[in-house]
């Protein structure tokens, strides 16, 4: 299986961040509640996201994982990320796809710097779900909460054609071309939908 191609084709085209806004018809969930300690925020996000992801992957034995990180020229930074992944219980298997895209970093919270985006796709048992969510939710906390590999985490259900992106402790996007599956998530987890975008989701998933 070409894992890179699968990650790029599962929703019809490649994706990178802000999935809810770049792929209309998805879901955006609110996770941490703000105002607590870093660890408390991560644990709150972990609890809520696990309930949603258990629903997404309940029939699956394996998850296709897509990790993405921006790195500068030094390879030391990548070695540190791999070490943090191992501490988190995520060991990248020999069967994997790795690809690199050289370009400038353009995240709003970071200065533009020349470097490259490194992606790695591989499969893991669904039992590693919480380990992966932890890696996603610690991304903004630096060394205050660890392990923290500081990479983006995308979780893919290949059979249902769904991509889950827990972008940080605050929220999680779920997109895909399987609208009945997304509609089921909308109904079962209404209490976790982000209020700011609720009207957009209501128009998508509620019959007129």
JSON list of N, CA and C in Angstrom, two decimals, residues 102-171:
[
{"chain": "A", "resi": 102, "resn": "UNK", "atom": "N", "xyz": [10.09, 21.04, 0.90]},
{"chain": "A", "resi": 102, "resn": "UNK", "atom": "CA", "xyz": [10.85, 22.22, 1.29]},
{"chain": "A", "resi": 102, "resn": "UNK", "atom": "C", "xyz": [10.02, 23.47, 1.02]},
{"chain": "A", "resi": 103, "resn": "UNK", "atom": "N", "xyz": [9.85, 24.29, 2.06]},
{"chain": "A", "resi": 103, "resn": "UNK", "atom": "CA", "xyz": [9.13, 25.55, 1.91]},
{"chain": "A", "resi": 103, "resn": "UNK", "atom": "C", "xyz": [9.23, 26.35, 3.19]},
{"chain": "A", "resi": 104, "resn": "UNK", "atom": "N", "xyz": [8.66, 27.55, 3.17]},
{"chain": "A", "resi": 104, "resn": "UNK", "atom": "CA", "xyz": [8.69, 28.40, 4.35]},
{"chain": "A", "resi": 104, "resn": "UNK", "atom": "C", "xyz": [7.56, 28.03, 5.29]},
{"chain": "A", "resi": 105, "resn": "UNK", "atom": "N", "xyz": [7.81, 28.16, 6.56]},
{"chain": "A", "resi": 105, "resn": "UNK", "atom": "CA", "xyz": [6.78, 27.97, 7.57]},
{"chain": "A", "resi": 105, "resn": "UNK", "atom": "C", "xyz": [5.91, 29.22, 7.61]},
{"chain": "A", "resi": 106, "resn": "UNK", "atom": "N", "xyz": [4.58, 29.02, 7.64]},
{"chain": "A", "resi": 106, "resn": "UNK", "atom": "CA", "xyz": [3.69, 30.18, 7.55]},
{"chain": "A", "resi": 106, "resn": "UNK", "atom": "C", "xyz": [2.61, 30.17, 8.63]},
{"chain": "A", "resi": 107, "resn": "UNK", "atom": "N", "xyz": [2.78, 29.41, 9.69]},
{"chain": "A", "resi": 107, "resn": "UNK", "atom": "CA", "xyz": [1.79, 29.42, 10.77]},
{"chain": "A", "resi": 107, "resn": "UNK", "atom": "C", "xyz": [1.70, 30.82, 11.37]},
{"chain": "A", "resi": 108, "resn": "UNK", "atom": "N", "xyz": [0.52, 31.22, 11.78]},
{"chain": "A", "resi": 108, "resn": "UNK", "atom": "CA", "xyz": [0.31, 32.56, 12.31]},
{"chain": "A", "resi": 108, "resn": "UNK", "atom": "C", "xyz": [1.16, 32.83, 13.54]},
{"chain": "A", "resi": 109, "resn": "UNK", "atom": "N", "xyz": [1.39, 31.81, 14.34]},
{"chain": "A", "resi": 109, "resn": "UNK", "atom": "CA", "xyz": [2.08, 32.01, 15.61]},
{"chain": "A", "resi": 109, "resn": "UNK", "atom": "C", "xyz": [3.59, 31.92, 15.50]},
{"chain": "A", "resi": 110, "resn": "UNK", "atom": "N", "xyz": [4.11, 31.72, 14.29]},
{"chain": "A", "resi": 110, "resn": "UNK", "atom": "CA", "xyz": [5.55, 31.54, 14.12]},
{"chain": "A", "resi": 110, "resn": "UNK", "atom": "C", "xyz": [6.09, 32.47, 13.06]},
{"chain": "A", "resi": 111, "resn": "UNK", "atom": "N", "xyz": [7.34, 32.87, 13.23]},
{"chain": "A", "resi": 111, "resn": "UNK", "atom": "CA", "xyz": [8.00, 33.67, 12.21]},
{"chain": "A", "resi": 111, "resn": "UNK", "atom": "C", "xyz": [8.30, 32.78, 11.01]},
{"chain": "A", "resi": 112, "resn": "UNK", "atom": "N", "xyz": [8.22, 33.38, 9.81]},
{"chain": "A", "resi": 112, "resn": "UNK", "atom": "CA", "xyz": [8.54, 32.62, 8.61]},
{"chain": "A", "resi": 112, "resn": "UNK", "atom": "C", "xyz": [10.02, 32.25, 8.63]},
{"chain": "A", "resi": 113, "resn": "UNK", "atom": "N", "xyz": [10.31, 30.99, 8.42]},
{"chain": "A", "resi": 113, "resn": "UNK", "atom": "CA", "xyz": [11.68, 30.51, 8.37]},
{"chain": "A", "resi": 113, "resn": "UNK", "atom": "C", "xyz": [11.77, 29.45, 7.29]},
{"chain": "A", "resi": 114, "resn": "UNK", "atom": "N", "xyz": [12.90, 29.41, 6.61]},
{"chain": "A", "resi": 114, "resn": "UNK", "atom": "CA", "xyz": [13.11, 28.40, 5.59]},
{"chain": "A", "resi": 114, "resn": "UNK", "atom": "C", "xyz": [13.41, 27.07, 6.26]},
{"chain": "A", "resi": 115, "resn": "UNK", "atom": "N", "xyz": [12.82, 26.03, 5.75]},
{"chain": "A", "resi": 115, "resn": "UNK", "atom": "CA", "xyz": [13.02, 24.70, 6.29]},
{"chain": "A", "resi": 115, "resn": "UNK", "atom": "C", "xyz": [12.27, 23.72, 5.45]},
{"chain": "A", "resi": 116, "resn": "UNK", "atom": "N", "xyz": [11.74, 22.68, 6.08]},
{"chain": "A", "resi": 116, "resn": "UNK", "atom": "CA", "xyz": [11.00, 21.69, 5.30]},
{"chain": "A", "resi": 116, "resn": "UNK", "atom": "C", "xyz": [9.97, 21.01, 6.18]},
{"chain": "A", "resi": 117, "resn": "UNK", "atom": "N", "xyz": [8.87, 20.64, 5.53]},
{"chain": "A", "resi": 117, "resn": "UNK", "atom": "CA", "xyz": [7.83, 19.85, 6.18]},
{"chain": "A", "resi": 117, "resn": "UNK", "atom": "C", "xyz": [8.17, 18.38, 6.01]},
{"chain": "A", "resi": 118, "resn": "UNK", "atom": "N", "xyz": [8.22, 17.67, 7.09]},
{"chain": "A", "resi": 118, "resn": "UNK", "atom": "CA", "xyz": [8.49, 16.23, 7.07]},
{"chain": "A", "resi": 118, "resn": "UNK", "atom": "C", "xyz": [7.22, 15.50, 7.46]},
{"chain": "A", "resi": 119, "resn": "UNK", "atom": "N", "xyz": [6.79, 14.57, 6.62]},
{"chain": "A", "resi": 119, "resn": "UNK", "atom": "CA", "xyz": [5.61, 13.76, 6.90]},
{"chain": "A", "resi": 119, "resn": "UNK", "atom": "C", "xyz": [5.99, 12.30, 7.00]},
{"chain": "A", "resi": 120, "resn": "UNK", "atom": "N", "xyz": [5.28, 11.58, 7.84]},
{"chain": "A", "resi": 120, "resn": "UNK", "atom": "CA", "xyz": [5.50, 10.15, 8.00]},
{"chain": "A", "resi": 120, "resn": "UNK", "atom": "C", "xyz": [4.13, 9.49, 8.19]},
{"chain": "A", "resi": 121, "resn": "UNK", "atom": "N", "xyz": [3.84, 8.47, 7.39]},
{"chain": "A", "resi": 121, "resn": "UNK", "atom": "CA", "xyz": [2.58, 7.75, 7.48]},
{"chain": "A", "resi": 121, "resn": "UNK", "atom": "C", "xyz": [2.85, 6.29, 7.81]},
{"chain": "A", "resi": 122, "resn": "UNK", "atom": "N", "xyz": [2.08, 5.75, 8.74]},
{"chain": "A", "resi": 122, "resn": "UNK", "atom": "CA", "xyz": [2.24, 4.36, 9.16]},
{"chain": "A", "resi": 122, "resn": "UNK", "atom": "C", "xyz": [0.97, 3.92, 9.87]},
{"chain": "A", "resi": 123, "resn": "UNK", "atom": "N", "xyz": [0.84, 2.62, 10.07]},
{"chain": "A", "resi": 123, "resn": "UNK", "atom": "CA", "xyz": [-0.32, 2.08, 10.76]},
{"chain": "A", "resi": 123, "resn": "UNK", "atom": "C", "xyz": [0.04, 1.63, 12.16]},
{"chain": "A", "resi": 124, "resn": "UNK", "atom": "N", "xyz": [-0.90, 1.79, 13.08]},
{"chain": "A", "resi": 124, "resn": "UNK", "atom": "CA", "xyz": [-0.74, 1.31, 14.46]},
{"chain": "A", "resi": 124, "resn": "UNK", "atom": "C", "xyz": [-2.04, 0.66, 14.89]},
{"chain": "A", "resi": 125, "resn": "UNK", "atom": "N", "xyz": [-2.00, -0.21, 15.91]},
{"chain": "A", "resi": 125, "resn": "UNK", "atom": "CA", "xyz": [-3.25, -0.75, 16.46]},
{"chain": "A", "resi": 125, "resn": "UNK", "atom": "C", "xyz": [-4.08, 0.37, 17.09]},
{"chain": "A", "resi": 126, "resn": "UNK", "atom": "N", "xyz": [-5.39, 0.20, 17.11]},
{"chain": "A", "resi": 126, "resn": "UNK", "atom": "CA", "xyz": [-6.25, 1.21, 17.70]},
{"chain": "A", "resi": 126, "resn": "UNK", "atom": "C", "xyz": [-5.99, 1.38, 19.20]},
{"chain": "A", "resi": 127, "resn": "UNK", "atom": "N", "xyz": [-5.32, 0.43, 19.81]},
{"chain": "A", "resi": 127, "resn": "UNK", "atom": "CA", "xyz": [-4.98, 0.55, 21.23]},
{"chain": "A", "resi": 127, "resn": "UNK", "atom": "C", "xyz": [-4.04, 1.72, 21.50]},
{"chain": "A", "resi": 128, "resn": "UNK", "atom": "N", "xyz": [-3.40, 2.25, 20.45]},
{"chain": "A", "resi": 128, "resn": "UNK", "atom": "CA", "xyz": [-2.48, 3.38, 20.60]},
{"chain": "A", "resi": 128, "resn": "UNK", "atom": "C", "xyz": [-3.19, 4.73, 20.45]},
{"chain": "A", "resi": 129, "resn": "UNK", "atom": "N", "xyz": [-4.50, 4.71, 20.38]},
{"chain": "A", "resi": 129, "resn": "UNK", "atom": "CA", "xyz": [-5.25, 5.95, 20.13]},
{"chain": "A", "resi": 129, "resn": "UNK", "atom": "C", "xyz": [-4.94, 7.03, 21.16]},
{"chain": "A", "resi": 130, "resn": "UNK", "atom": "N", "xyz": [-5.01, 6.72, 22.45]},
{"chain": "A", "resi": 130, "resn": "UNK", "atom": "CA", "xyz": [-4.79, 7.74, 23.47]},
{"chain": "A", "resi": 130, "resn": "UNK", "atom": "C", "xyz": [-3.34, 8.24, 23.46]},
{"chain": "A", "resi": 131, "resn": "UNK", "atom": "N", "xyz": [-2.39, 7.38, 23.15]},
{"chain": "A", "resi": 131, "resn": "UNK", "atom": "CA", "xyz": [-1.00, 7.82, 23.04]},
{"chain": "A", "resi": 131, "resn": "UNK", "atom": "C", "xyz": [-0.86, 8.89, 21.97]},
{"chain": "A", "resi": 132, "resn": "UNK", "atom": "N", "xyz": [-1.52, 8.67, 20.84]},
{"chain": "A", "resi": 132, "resn": "UNK", "atom": "CA", "xyz": [-1.44, 9.62, 19.73]},
{"chain": "A", "resi": 132, "resn": "UNK", "atom": "C", "xyz": [-2.15, 10.92, 20.08]},
{"chain": "A", "resi": 133, "resn": "UNK", "atom": "N", "xyz": [-3.30, 10.82, 20.73]},
{"chain": "A", "resi": 133, "resn": "UNK", "atom": "CA", "xyz": [-4.01, 12.03, 21.13]},
{"chain": "A", "resi": 133, "resn": "UNK", "atom": "C", "xyz": [-3.18, 12.85, 22.11]},
{"chain": "A", "resi": 134, "resn": "UNK", "atom": "N", "xyz": [-2.52, 12.17, 23.03]},
{"chain": "A", "resi": 134, "resn": "UNK", "atom": "CA", "xyz": [-1.65, 12.88, 23.97]},
{"chain": "A", "resi": 134, "resn": "UNK", "atom": "C", "xyz": [-0.59, 13.69, 23.21]},
{"chain": "A", "resi": 135, "resn": "UNK", "atom": "N", "xyz": [0.03, 13.07, 22.21]},
{"chain": "A", "resi": 135, "resn": "UNK", "atom": "CA", "xyz": [1.05, 13.76, 21.42]},
{"chain": "A", "resi": 135, "resn": "UNK", "atom": "C", "xyz": [0.47, 15.01, 20.74]},
{"chain": "A", "resi": 136, "resn": "UNK", "atom": "N", "xyz": [-0.76, 14.91, 20.28]},
{"chain": "A", "resi": 136, "resn": "UNK", "atom": "CA", "xyz": [-1.39, 16.05, 19.63]},
{"chain": "A", "resi": 136, "resn": "UNK", "atom": "C", "xyz": [-1.70, 17.17, 20.62]},
{"chain": "A", "resi": 137, "resn": "UNK", "atom": "N", "xyz": [-2.16, 16.82, 21.81]},
{"chain": "A", "resi": 137, "resn": "UNK", "atom": "CA", "xyz": [-2.64, 17.82, 22.75]},
{"chain": "A", "resi": 137, "resn": "UNK", "atom": "C", "xyz": [-1.53, 18.52, 23.53]},
{"chain": "A", "resi": 138, "resn": "UNK", "atom": "N", "xyz": [-0.34, 17.98, 23.52]},
{"chain": "A", "resi": 138, "resn": "UNK", "atom": "CA", "xyz": [0.77, 18.63, 24.23]},
{"chain": "A", "resi": 138, "resn": "UNK", "atom": "C", "xyz": [1.54, 19.59, 23.34]},
{"chain": "A", "resi": 139, "resn": "UNK", "atom": "N", "xyz": [1.16, 19.70, 22.07]},
{"chain": "A", "resi": 139, "resn": "UNK", "atom": "CA", "xyz": [1.98, 20.40, 21.09]},
{"chain": "A", "resi": 139, "resn": "UNK", "atom": "C", "xyz": [2.27, 21.85, 21.46]},
{"chain": "A", "resi": 140, "resn": "UNK", "atom": "N", "xyz": [1.34, 22.53, 22.11]},
{"chain": "A", "resi": 140, "resn": "UNK", "atom": "CA", "xyz": [1.51, 23.95, 22.42]},
{"chain": "A", "resi": 140, "resn": "UNK", "atom": "C", "xyz": [2.11, 24.22, 23.81]},
{"chain": "A", "resi": 141, "resn": "UNK", "atom": "N", "xyz": [2.46, 23.17, 24.54]},
{"chain": "A", "resi": 141, "resn": "UNK", "atom": "CA", "xyz": [2.89, 23.36, 25.92]},
{"chain": "A", "resi": 141, "resn": "UNK", "atom": "C", "xyz": [4.40, 23.26, 26.12]},
{"chain": "A", "resi": 142, "resn": "UNK", "atom": "N", "xyz": [5.15, 23.13, 25.04]},
{"chain": "A", "resi": 142, "resn": "UNK", "atom": "CA", "xyz": [6.60, 23.08, 25.17]},
{"chain": "A", "resi": 142, "resn": "UNK", "atom": "C", "xyz": [7.04, 21.97, 26.10]},
{"chain": "A", "resi": 143, "resn": "UNK", "atom": "N", "xyz": [7.95, 22.30, 27.01]},
{"chain": "A", "resi": 143, "resn": "UNK", "atom": "CA", "xyz": [8.47, 21.29, 27.94]},
{"chain": "A", "resi": 143, "resn": "UNK", "atom": "C", "xyz": [7.65, 21.19, 29.22]},
{"chain": "A", "resi": 144, "resn": "UNK", "atom": "N", "xyz": [6.59, 21.98, 29.35]},
{"chain": "A", "resi": 144, "resn": "UNK", "atom": "CA", "xyz": [5.82, 21.96, 30.60]},
{"chain": "A", "resi": 144, "resn": "UNK", "atom": "C", "xyz": [4.96, 20.71, 30.74]},
{"chain": "A", "resi": 145, "resn": "UNK", "atom": "N", "xyz": [4.60, 20.09, 29.63]},
{"chain": "A", "resi": 145, "resn": "UNK", "atom": "CA", "xyz": [3.86, 18.83, 29.64]},
{"chain": "A", "resi": 145, "resn": "UNK", "atom": "C", "xyz": [4.51, 17.89, 28.64]},
{"chain": "A", "resi": 146, "resn": "UNK", "atom": "N", "xyz": [4.88, 16.71, 29.08]},
{"chain": "A", "resi": 146, "resn": "UNK", "atom": "CA", "xyz": [5.52, 15.78, 28.17]},
{"chain": "A", "resi": 146, "resn": "UNK", "atom": "C", "xyz": [5.09, 14.36, 28.45]},
{"chain": "A", "resi": 147, "resn": "UNK", "atom": "N", "xyz": [5.45, 13.46, 27.53]},
{"chain": "A", "resi": 147, "resn": "UNK", "atom": "CA", "xyz": [6.27, 13.68, 26.34]},
{"chain": "A", "resi": 147, "resn": "UNK", "atom": "C", "xyz": [5.55, 14.54, 25.29]},
{"chain": "A", "resi": 148, "resn": "UNK", "atom": "N", "xyz": [6.33, 15.28, 24.51]},
{"chain": "A", "resi": 148, "resn": "UNK", "atom": "CA", "xyz": [5.79, 16.20, 23.53]},
{"chain": "A", "resi": 148, "resn": "UNK", "atom": "C", "xyz": [6.67, 16.19, 22.28]},
{"chain": "A", "resi": 149, "resn": "UNK", "atom": "N", "xyz": [6.27, 15.40, 21.26]},
{"chain": "A", "resi": 149, "resn": "UNK", "atom": "CA", "xyz": [7.08, 15.36, 20.04]},
{"chain": "A", "resi": 149, "resn": "UNK", "atom": "C", "xyz": [6.92, 16.59, 19.14]},
{"chain": "A", "resi": 150, "resn": "UNK", "atom": "N", "xyz": [5.98, 17.47, 19.47]},
{"chain": "A", "resi": 150, "resn": "UNK", "atom": "CA", "xyz": [5.78, 18.72, 18.73]},
{"chain": "A", "resi": 150, "resn": "UNK", "atom": "C", "xyz": [5.57, 18.47, 17.24]},
{"chain": "A", "resi": 151, "resn": "UNK", "atom": "N", "xyz": [4.56, 17.69, 16.95]},
{"chain": "A", "resi": 151, "resn": "UNK", "atom": "CA", "xyz": [4.21, 17.45, 15.56]},
{"chain": "A", "resi": 151, "resn": "UNK", "atom": "C", "xyz": [2.68, 17.41, 15.43]},
{"chain": "A", "resi": 152, "resn": "UNK", "atom": "N", "xyz": [2.21, 17.64, 14.24]},
{"chain": "A", "resi": 152, "resn": "UNK", "atom": "CA", "xyz": [0.79, 17.51, 13.96]},
{"chain": "A", "resi": 152, "resn": "UNK", "atom": "C", "xyz": [0.44, 16.04, 13.82]},
{"chain": "A", "resi": 153, "resn": "UNK", "atom": "N", "xyz": [-0.73, 15.69, 14.31]},
{"chain": "A", "resi": 153, "resn": "UNK", "atom": "CA", "xyz": [-1.18, 14.30, 14.29]},
{"chain": "A", "resi": 153, "resn": "UNK", "atom": "C", "xyz": [-2.51, 14.22, 13.55]},
{"chain": "A", "resi": 154, "resn": "UNK", "atom": "N", "xyz": [-2.53, 13.42, 12.49]},
{"chain": "A", "resi": 154, "resn": "UNK", "atom": "CA", "xyz": [-3.76, 13.15, 11.75]},
{"chain": "A", "resi": 154, "resn": "UNK", "atom": "C", "xyz": [-4.06, 11.65, 11.88]},
{"chain": "A", "resi": 155, "resn": "UNK", "atom": "N", "xyz": [-5.29, 11.31, 12.19]},
{"chain": "A", "resi": 155, "resn": "UNK", "atom": "CA", "xyz": [-5.71, 9.92, 12.37]},
{"chain": "A", "resi": 155, "resn": "UNK", "atom": "C", "xyz": [-6.73, 9.59, 11.28]},
{"chain": "A", "resi": 156, "resn": "UNK", "atom": "N", "xyz": [-6.46, 8.53, 10.51]},
{"chain": "A", "resi": 156, "resn": "UNK", "atom": "CA", "xyz": [-7.28, 8.23, 9.36]},
{"chain": "A", "resi": 156, "resn": "UNK", "atom": "C", "xyz": [-7.97, 6.88, 9.48]},
{"chain": "A", "resi": 157, "resn": "UNK", "atom": "N", "xyz": [-9.27, 6.90, 9.24]},
{"chain": "A", "resi": 157, "resn": "UNK", "atom": "CA", "xyz": [-10.06, 5.68, 9.10]},
{"chain": "A", "resi": 157, "resn": "UNK", "atom": "C", "xyz": [-10.18, 5.42, 7.61]},
{"chain": "A", "resi": 158, "resn": "UNK", "atom": "N", "xyz": [-9.41, 4.48, 7.10]},
{"chain": "A", "resi": 158, "resn": "UNK", "atom": "CA", "xyz": [-9.37, 4.25, 5.66]},
{"chain": "A", "resi": 158, "resn": "UNK", "atom": "C", "xyz": [-10.66, 3.65, 5.13]},
{"chain": "A", "resi": 159, "resn": "UNK", "atom": "N", "xyz": [-11.33, 2.84, 5.92]},
{"chain": "A", "resi": 159, "resn": "UNK", "atom": "CA", "xyz": [-12.56, 2.19, 5.46]},
{"chain": "A", "resi": 159, "resn": "UNK", "atom": "C", "xyz": [-13.72, 3.17, 5.34]},
{"chain": "A", "resi": 160, "resn": "UNK", "atom": "N", "xyz": [-13.81, 4.11, 6.28]},
{"chain": "A", "resi": 160, "resn": "UNK", "atom": "CA", "xyz": [-14.90, 5.09, 6.24]},
{"chain": "A", "resi": 160, "resn": "UNK", "atom": "C", "xyz": [-14.50, 6.40, 5.56]},
{"chain": "A", "resi": 161, "resn": "UNK", "atom": "N", "xyz": [-13.23, 6.53, 5.19]},
{"chain": "A", "resi": 161, "resn": "UNK", "atom": "CA", "xyz": [-12.78, 7.74, 4.51]},
{"chain": "A", "resi": 161, "resn": "UNK", "atom": "C", "xyz": [-12.86, 8.97, 5.39]},
{"chain": "A", "resi": 162, "resn": "UNK", "atom": "N", "xyz": [-12.39, 8.86, 6.63]},
{"chain": "A", "resi": 162, "resn": "UNK", "atom": "CA", "xyz": [-12.47, 9.96, 7.60]},
{"chain": "A", "resi": 162, "resn": "UNK", "atom": "C", "xyz": [-11.07, 10.34, 8.05]},
{"chain": "A", "resi": 163, "resn": "UNK", "atom": "N", "xyz": [-10.83, 11.65, 8.17]},
{"chain": "A", "resi": 163, "resn": "UNK", "atom": "CA", "xyz": [-9.59, 12.17, 8.72]},
{"chain": "A", "resi": 163, "resn": "UNK", "atom": "C", "xyz": [-9.91, 12.93, 10.00]},
{"chain": "A", "resi": 164, "resn": "UNK", "atom": "N", "xyz": [-9.25, 12.58, 11.09]},
{"chain": "A", "resi": 164, "resn": "UNK", "atom": "CA", "xyz": [-9.41, 13.25, 12.37]},
{"chain": "A", "resi": 164, "resn": "UNK", "atom": "C", "xyz": [-8.14, 14.03, 12.66]},
{"chain": "A", "resi": 165, "resn": "UNK", "atom": "N", "xyz": [-8.30, 15.33, 12.94]},
{"chain": "A", "resi": 165, "resn": "UNK", "atom": "CA", "xyz": [-7.13, 16.15, 13.25]},
{"chain": "A", "resi": 165, "resn": "UNK", "atom": "C", "xyz": [-7.32, 16.84, 14.60]},
{"chain": "A", "resi": 166, "resn": "UNK", "atom": "N", "xyz": [-6.80, 16.26, 15.68]},
{"chain": "A", "resi": 166, "resn": "UNK", "atom": "CA", "xyz": [-6.78, 16.94, 16.97]},
{"chain": "A", "resi": 166, "resn": "UNK", "atom": "C", "xyz": [-5.66, 17.99, 16.93]},
{"chain": "A", "resi": 167, "resn": "UNK", "atom": "N", "xyz": [-6.01, 19.24, 16.60]},
{"chain": "A", "resi": 167, "resn": "UNK", "atom": "CA", "xyz": [-4.97, 20.23, 16.27]},
{"chain": "A", "resi": 167, "resn": "UNK", "atom": "C", "xyz": [-4.24, 20.77, 17.49]},
{"chain": "A", "resi": 168, "resn": "UNK", "atom": "N", "xyz": [-4.84, 20.78, 18.62]},
{"chain": "A", "resi": 168, "resn": "UNK", "atom": "CA", "xyz": [-4.18, 21.06, 19.90]},
{"chain": "A", "resi": 168, "resn": "UNK", "atom": "C", "xyz": [-5.20, 20.76, 20.99]},
{"chain": "A", "resi": 169, "resn": "UNK", "atom": "N", "xyz": [-4.89, 21.14, 22.23]},
{"chain": "A", "resi": 169, "resn": "UNK", "atom": "CA", "xyz": [-5.81, 20.78, 23.32]},
{"chain": "A", "resi": 169, "resn": "UNK", "atom": "C", "xyz": [-7.15, 21.47, 23.22]},
{"chain": "A", "resi": 170, "resn": "UNK", "atom": "N", "xyz": [-7.23, 22.53, 22.40]},
{"chain": "A", "resi": 170, "resn": "UNK", "atom": "CA", "xyz": [-8.48, 23.29, 22.33]},
{"chain": "A", "resi": 170, "resn": "UNK", "atom": "C", "xyz": [-9.53, 22.64, 21.45]},
{"chain": "A", "resi": 171, "resn": "UNK", "atom": "N", "xyz": [-9.12, 21.91, 20.42]},
{"chain": "A", "resi": 171, "resn": "UNK", "atom": "CA", "xyz": [-10.14, 21.41, 19.52]},
{"chain": "A", "resi": 171, "resn": "UNK", "atom": "C", "xyz": [-9.66, 20.33, 18.56]}
]
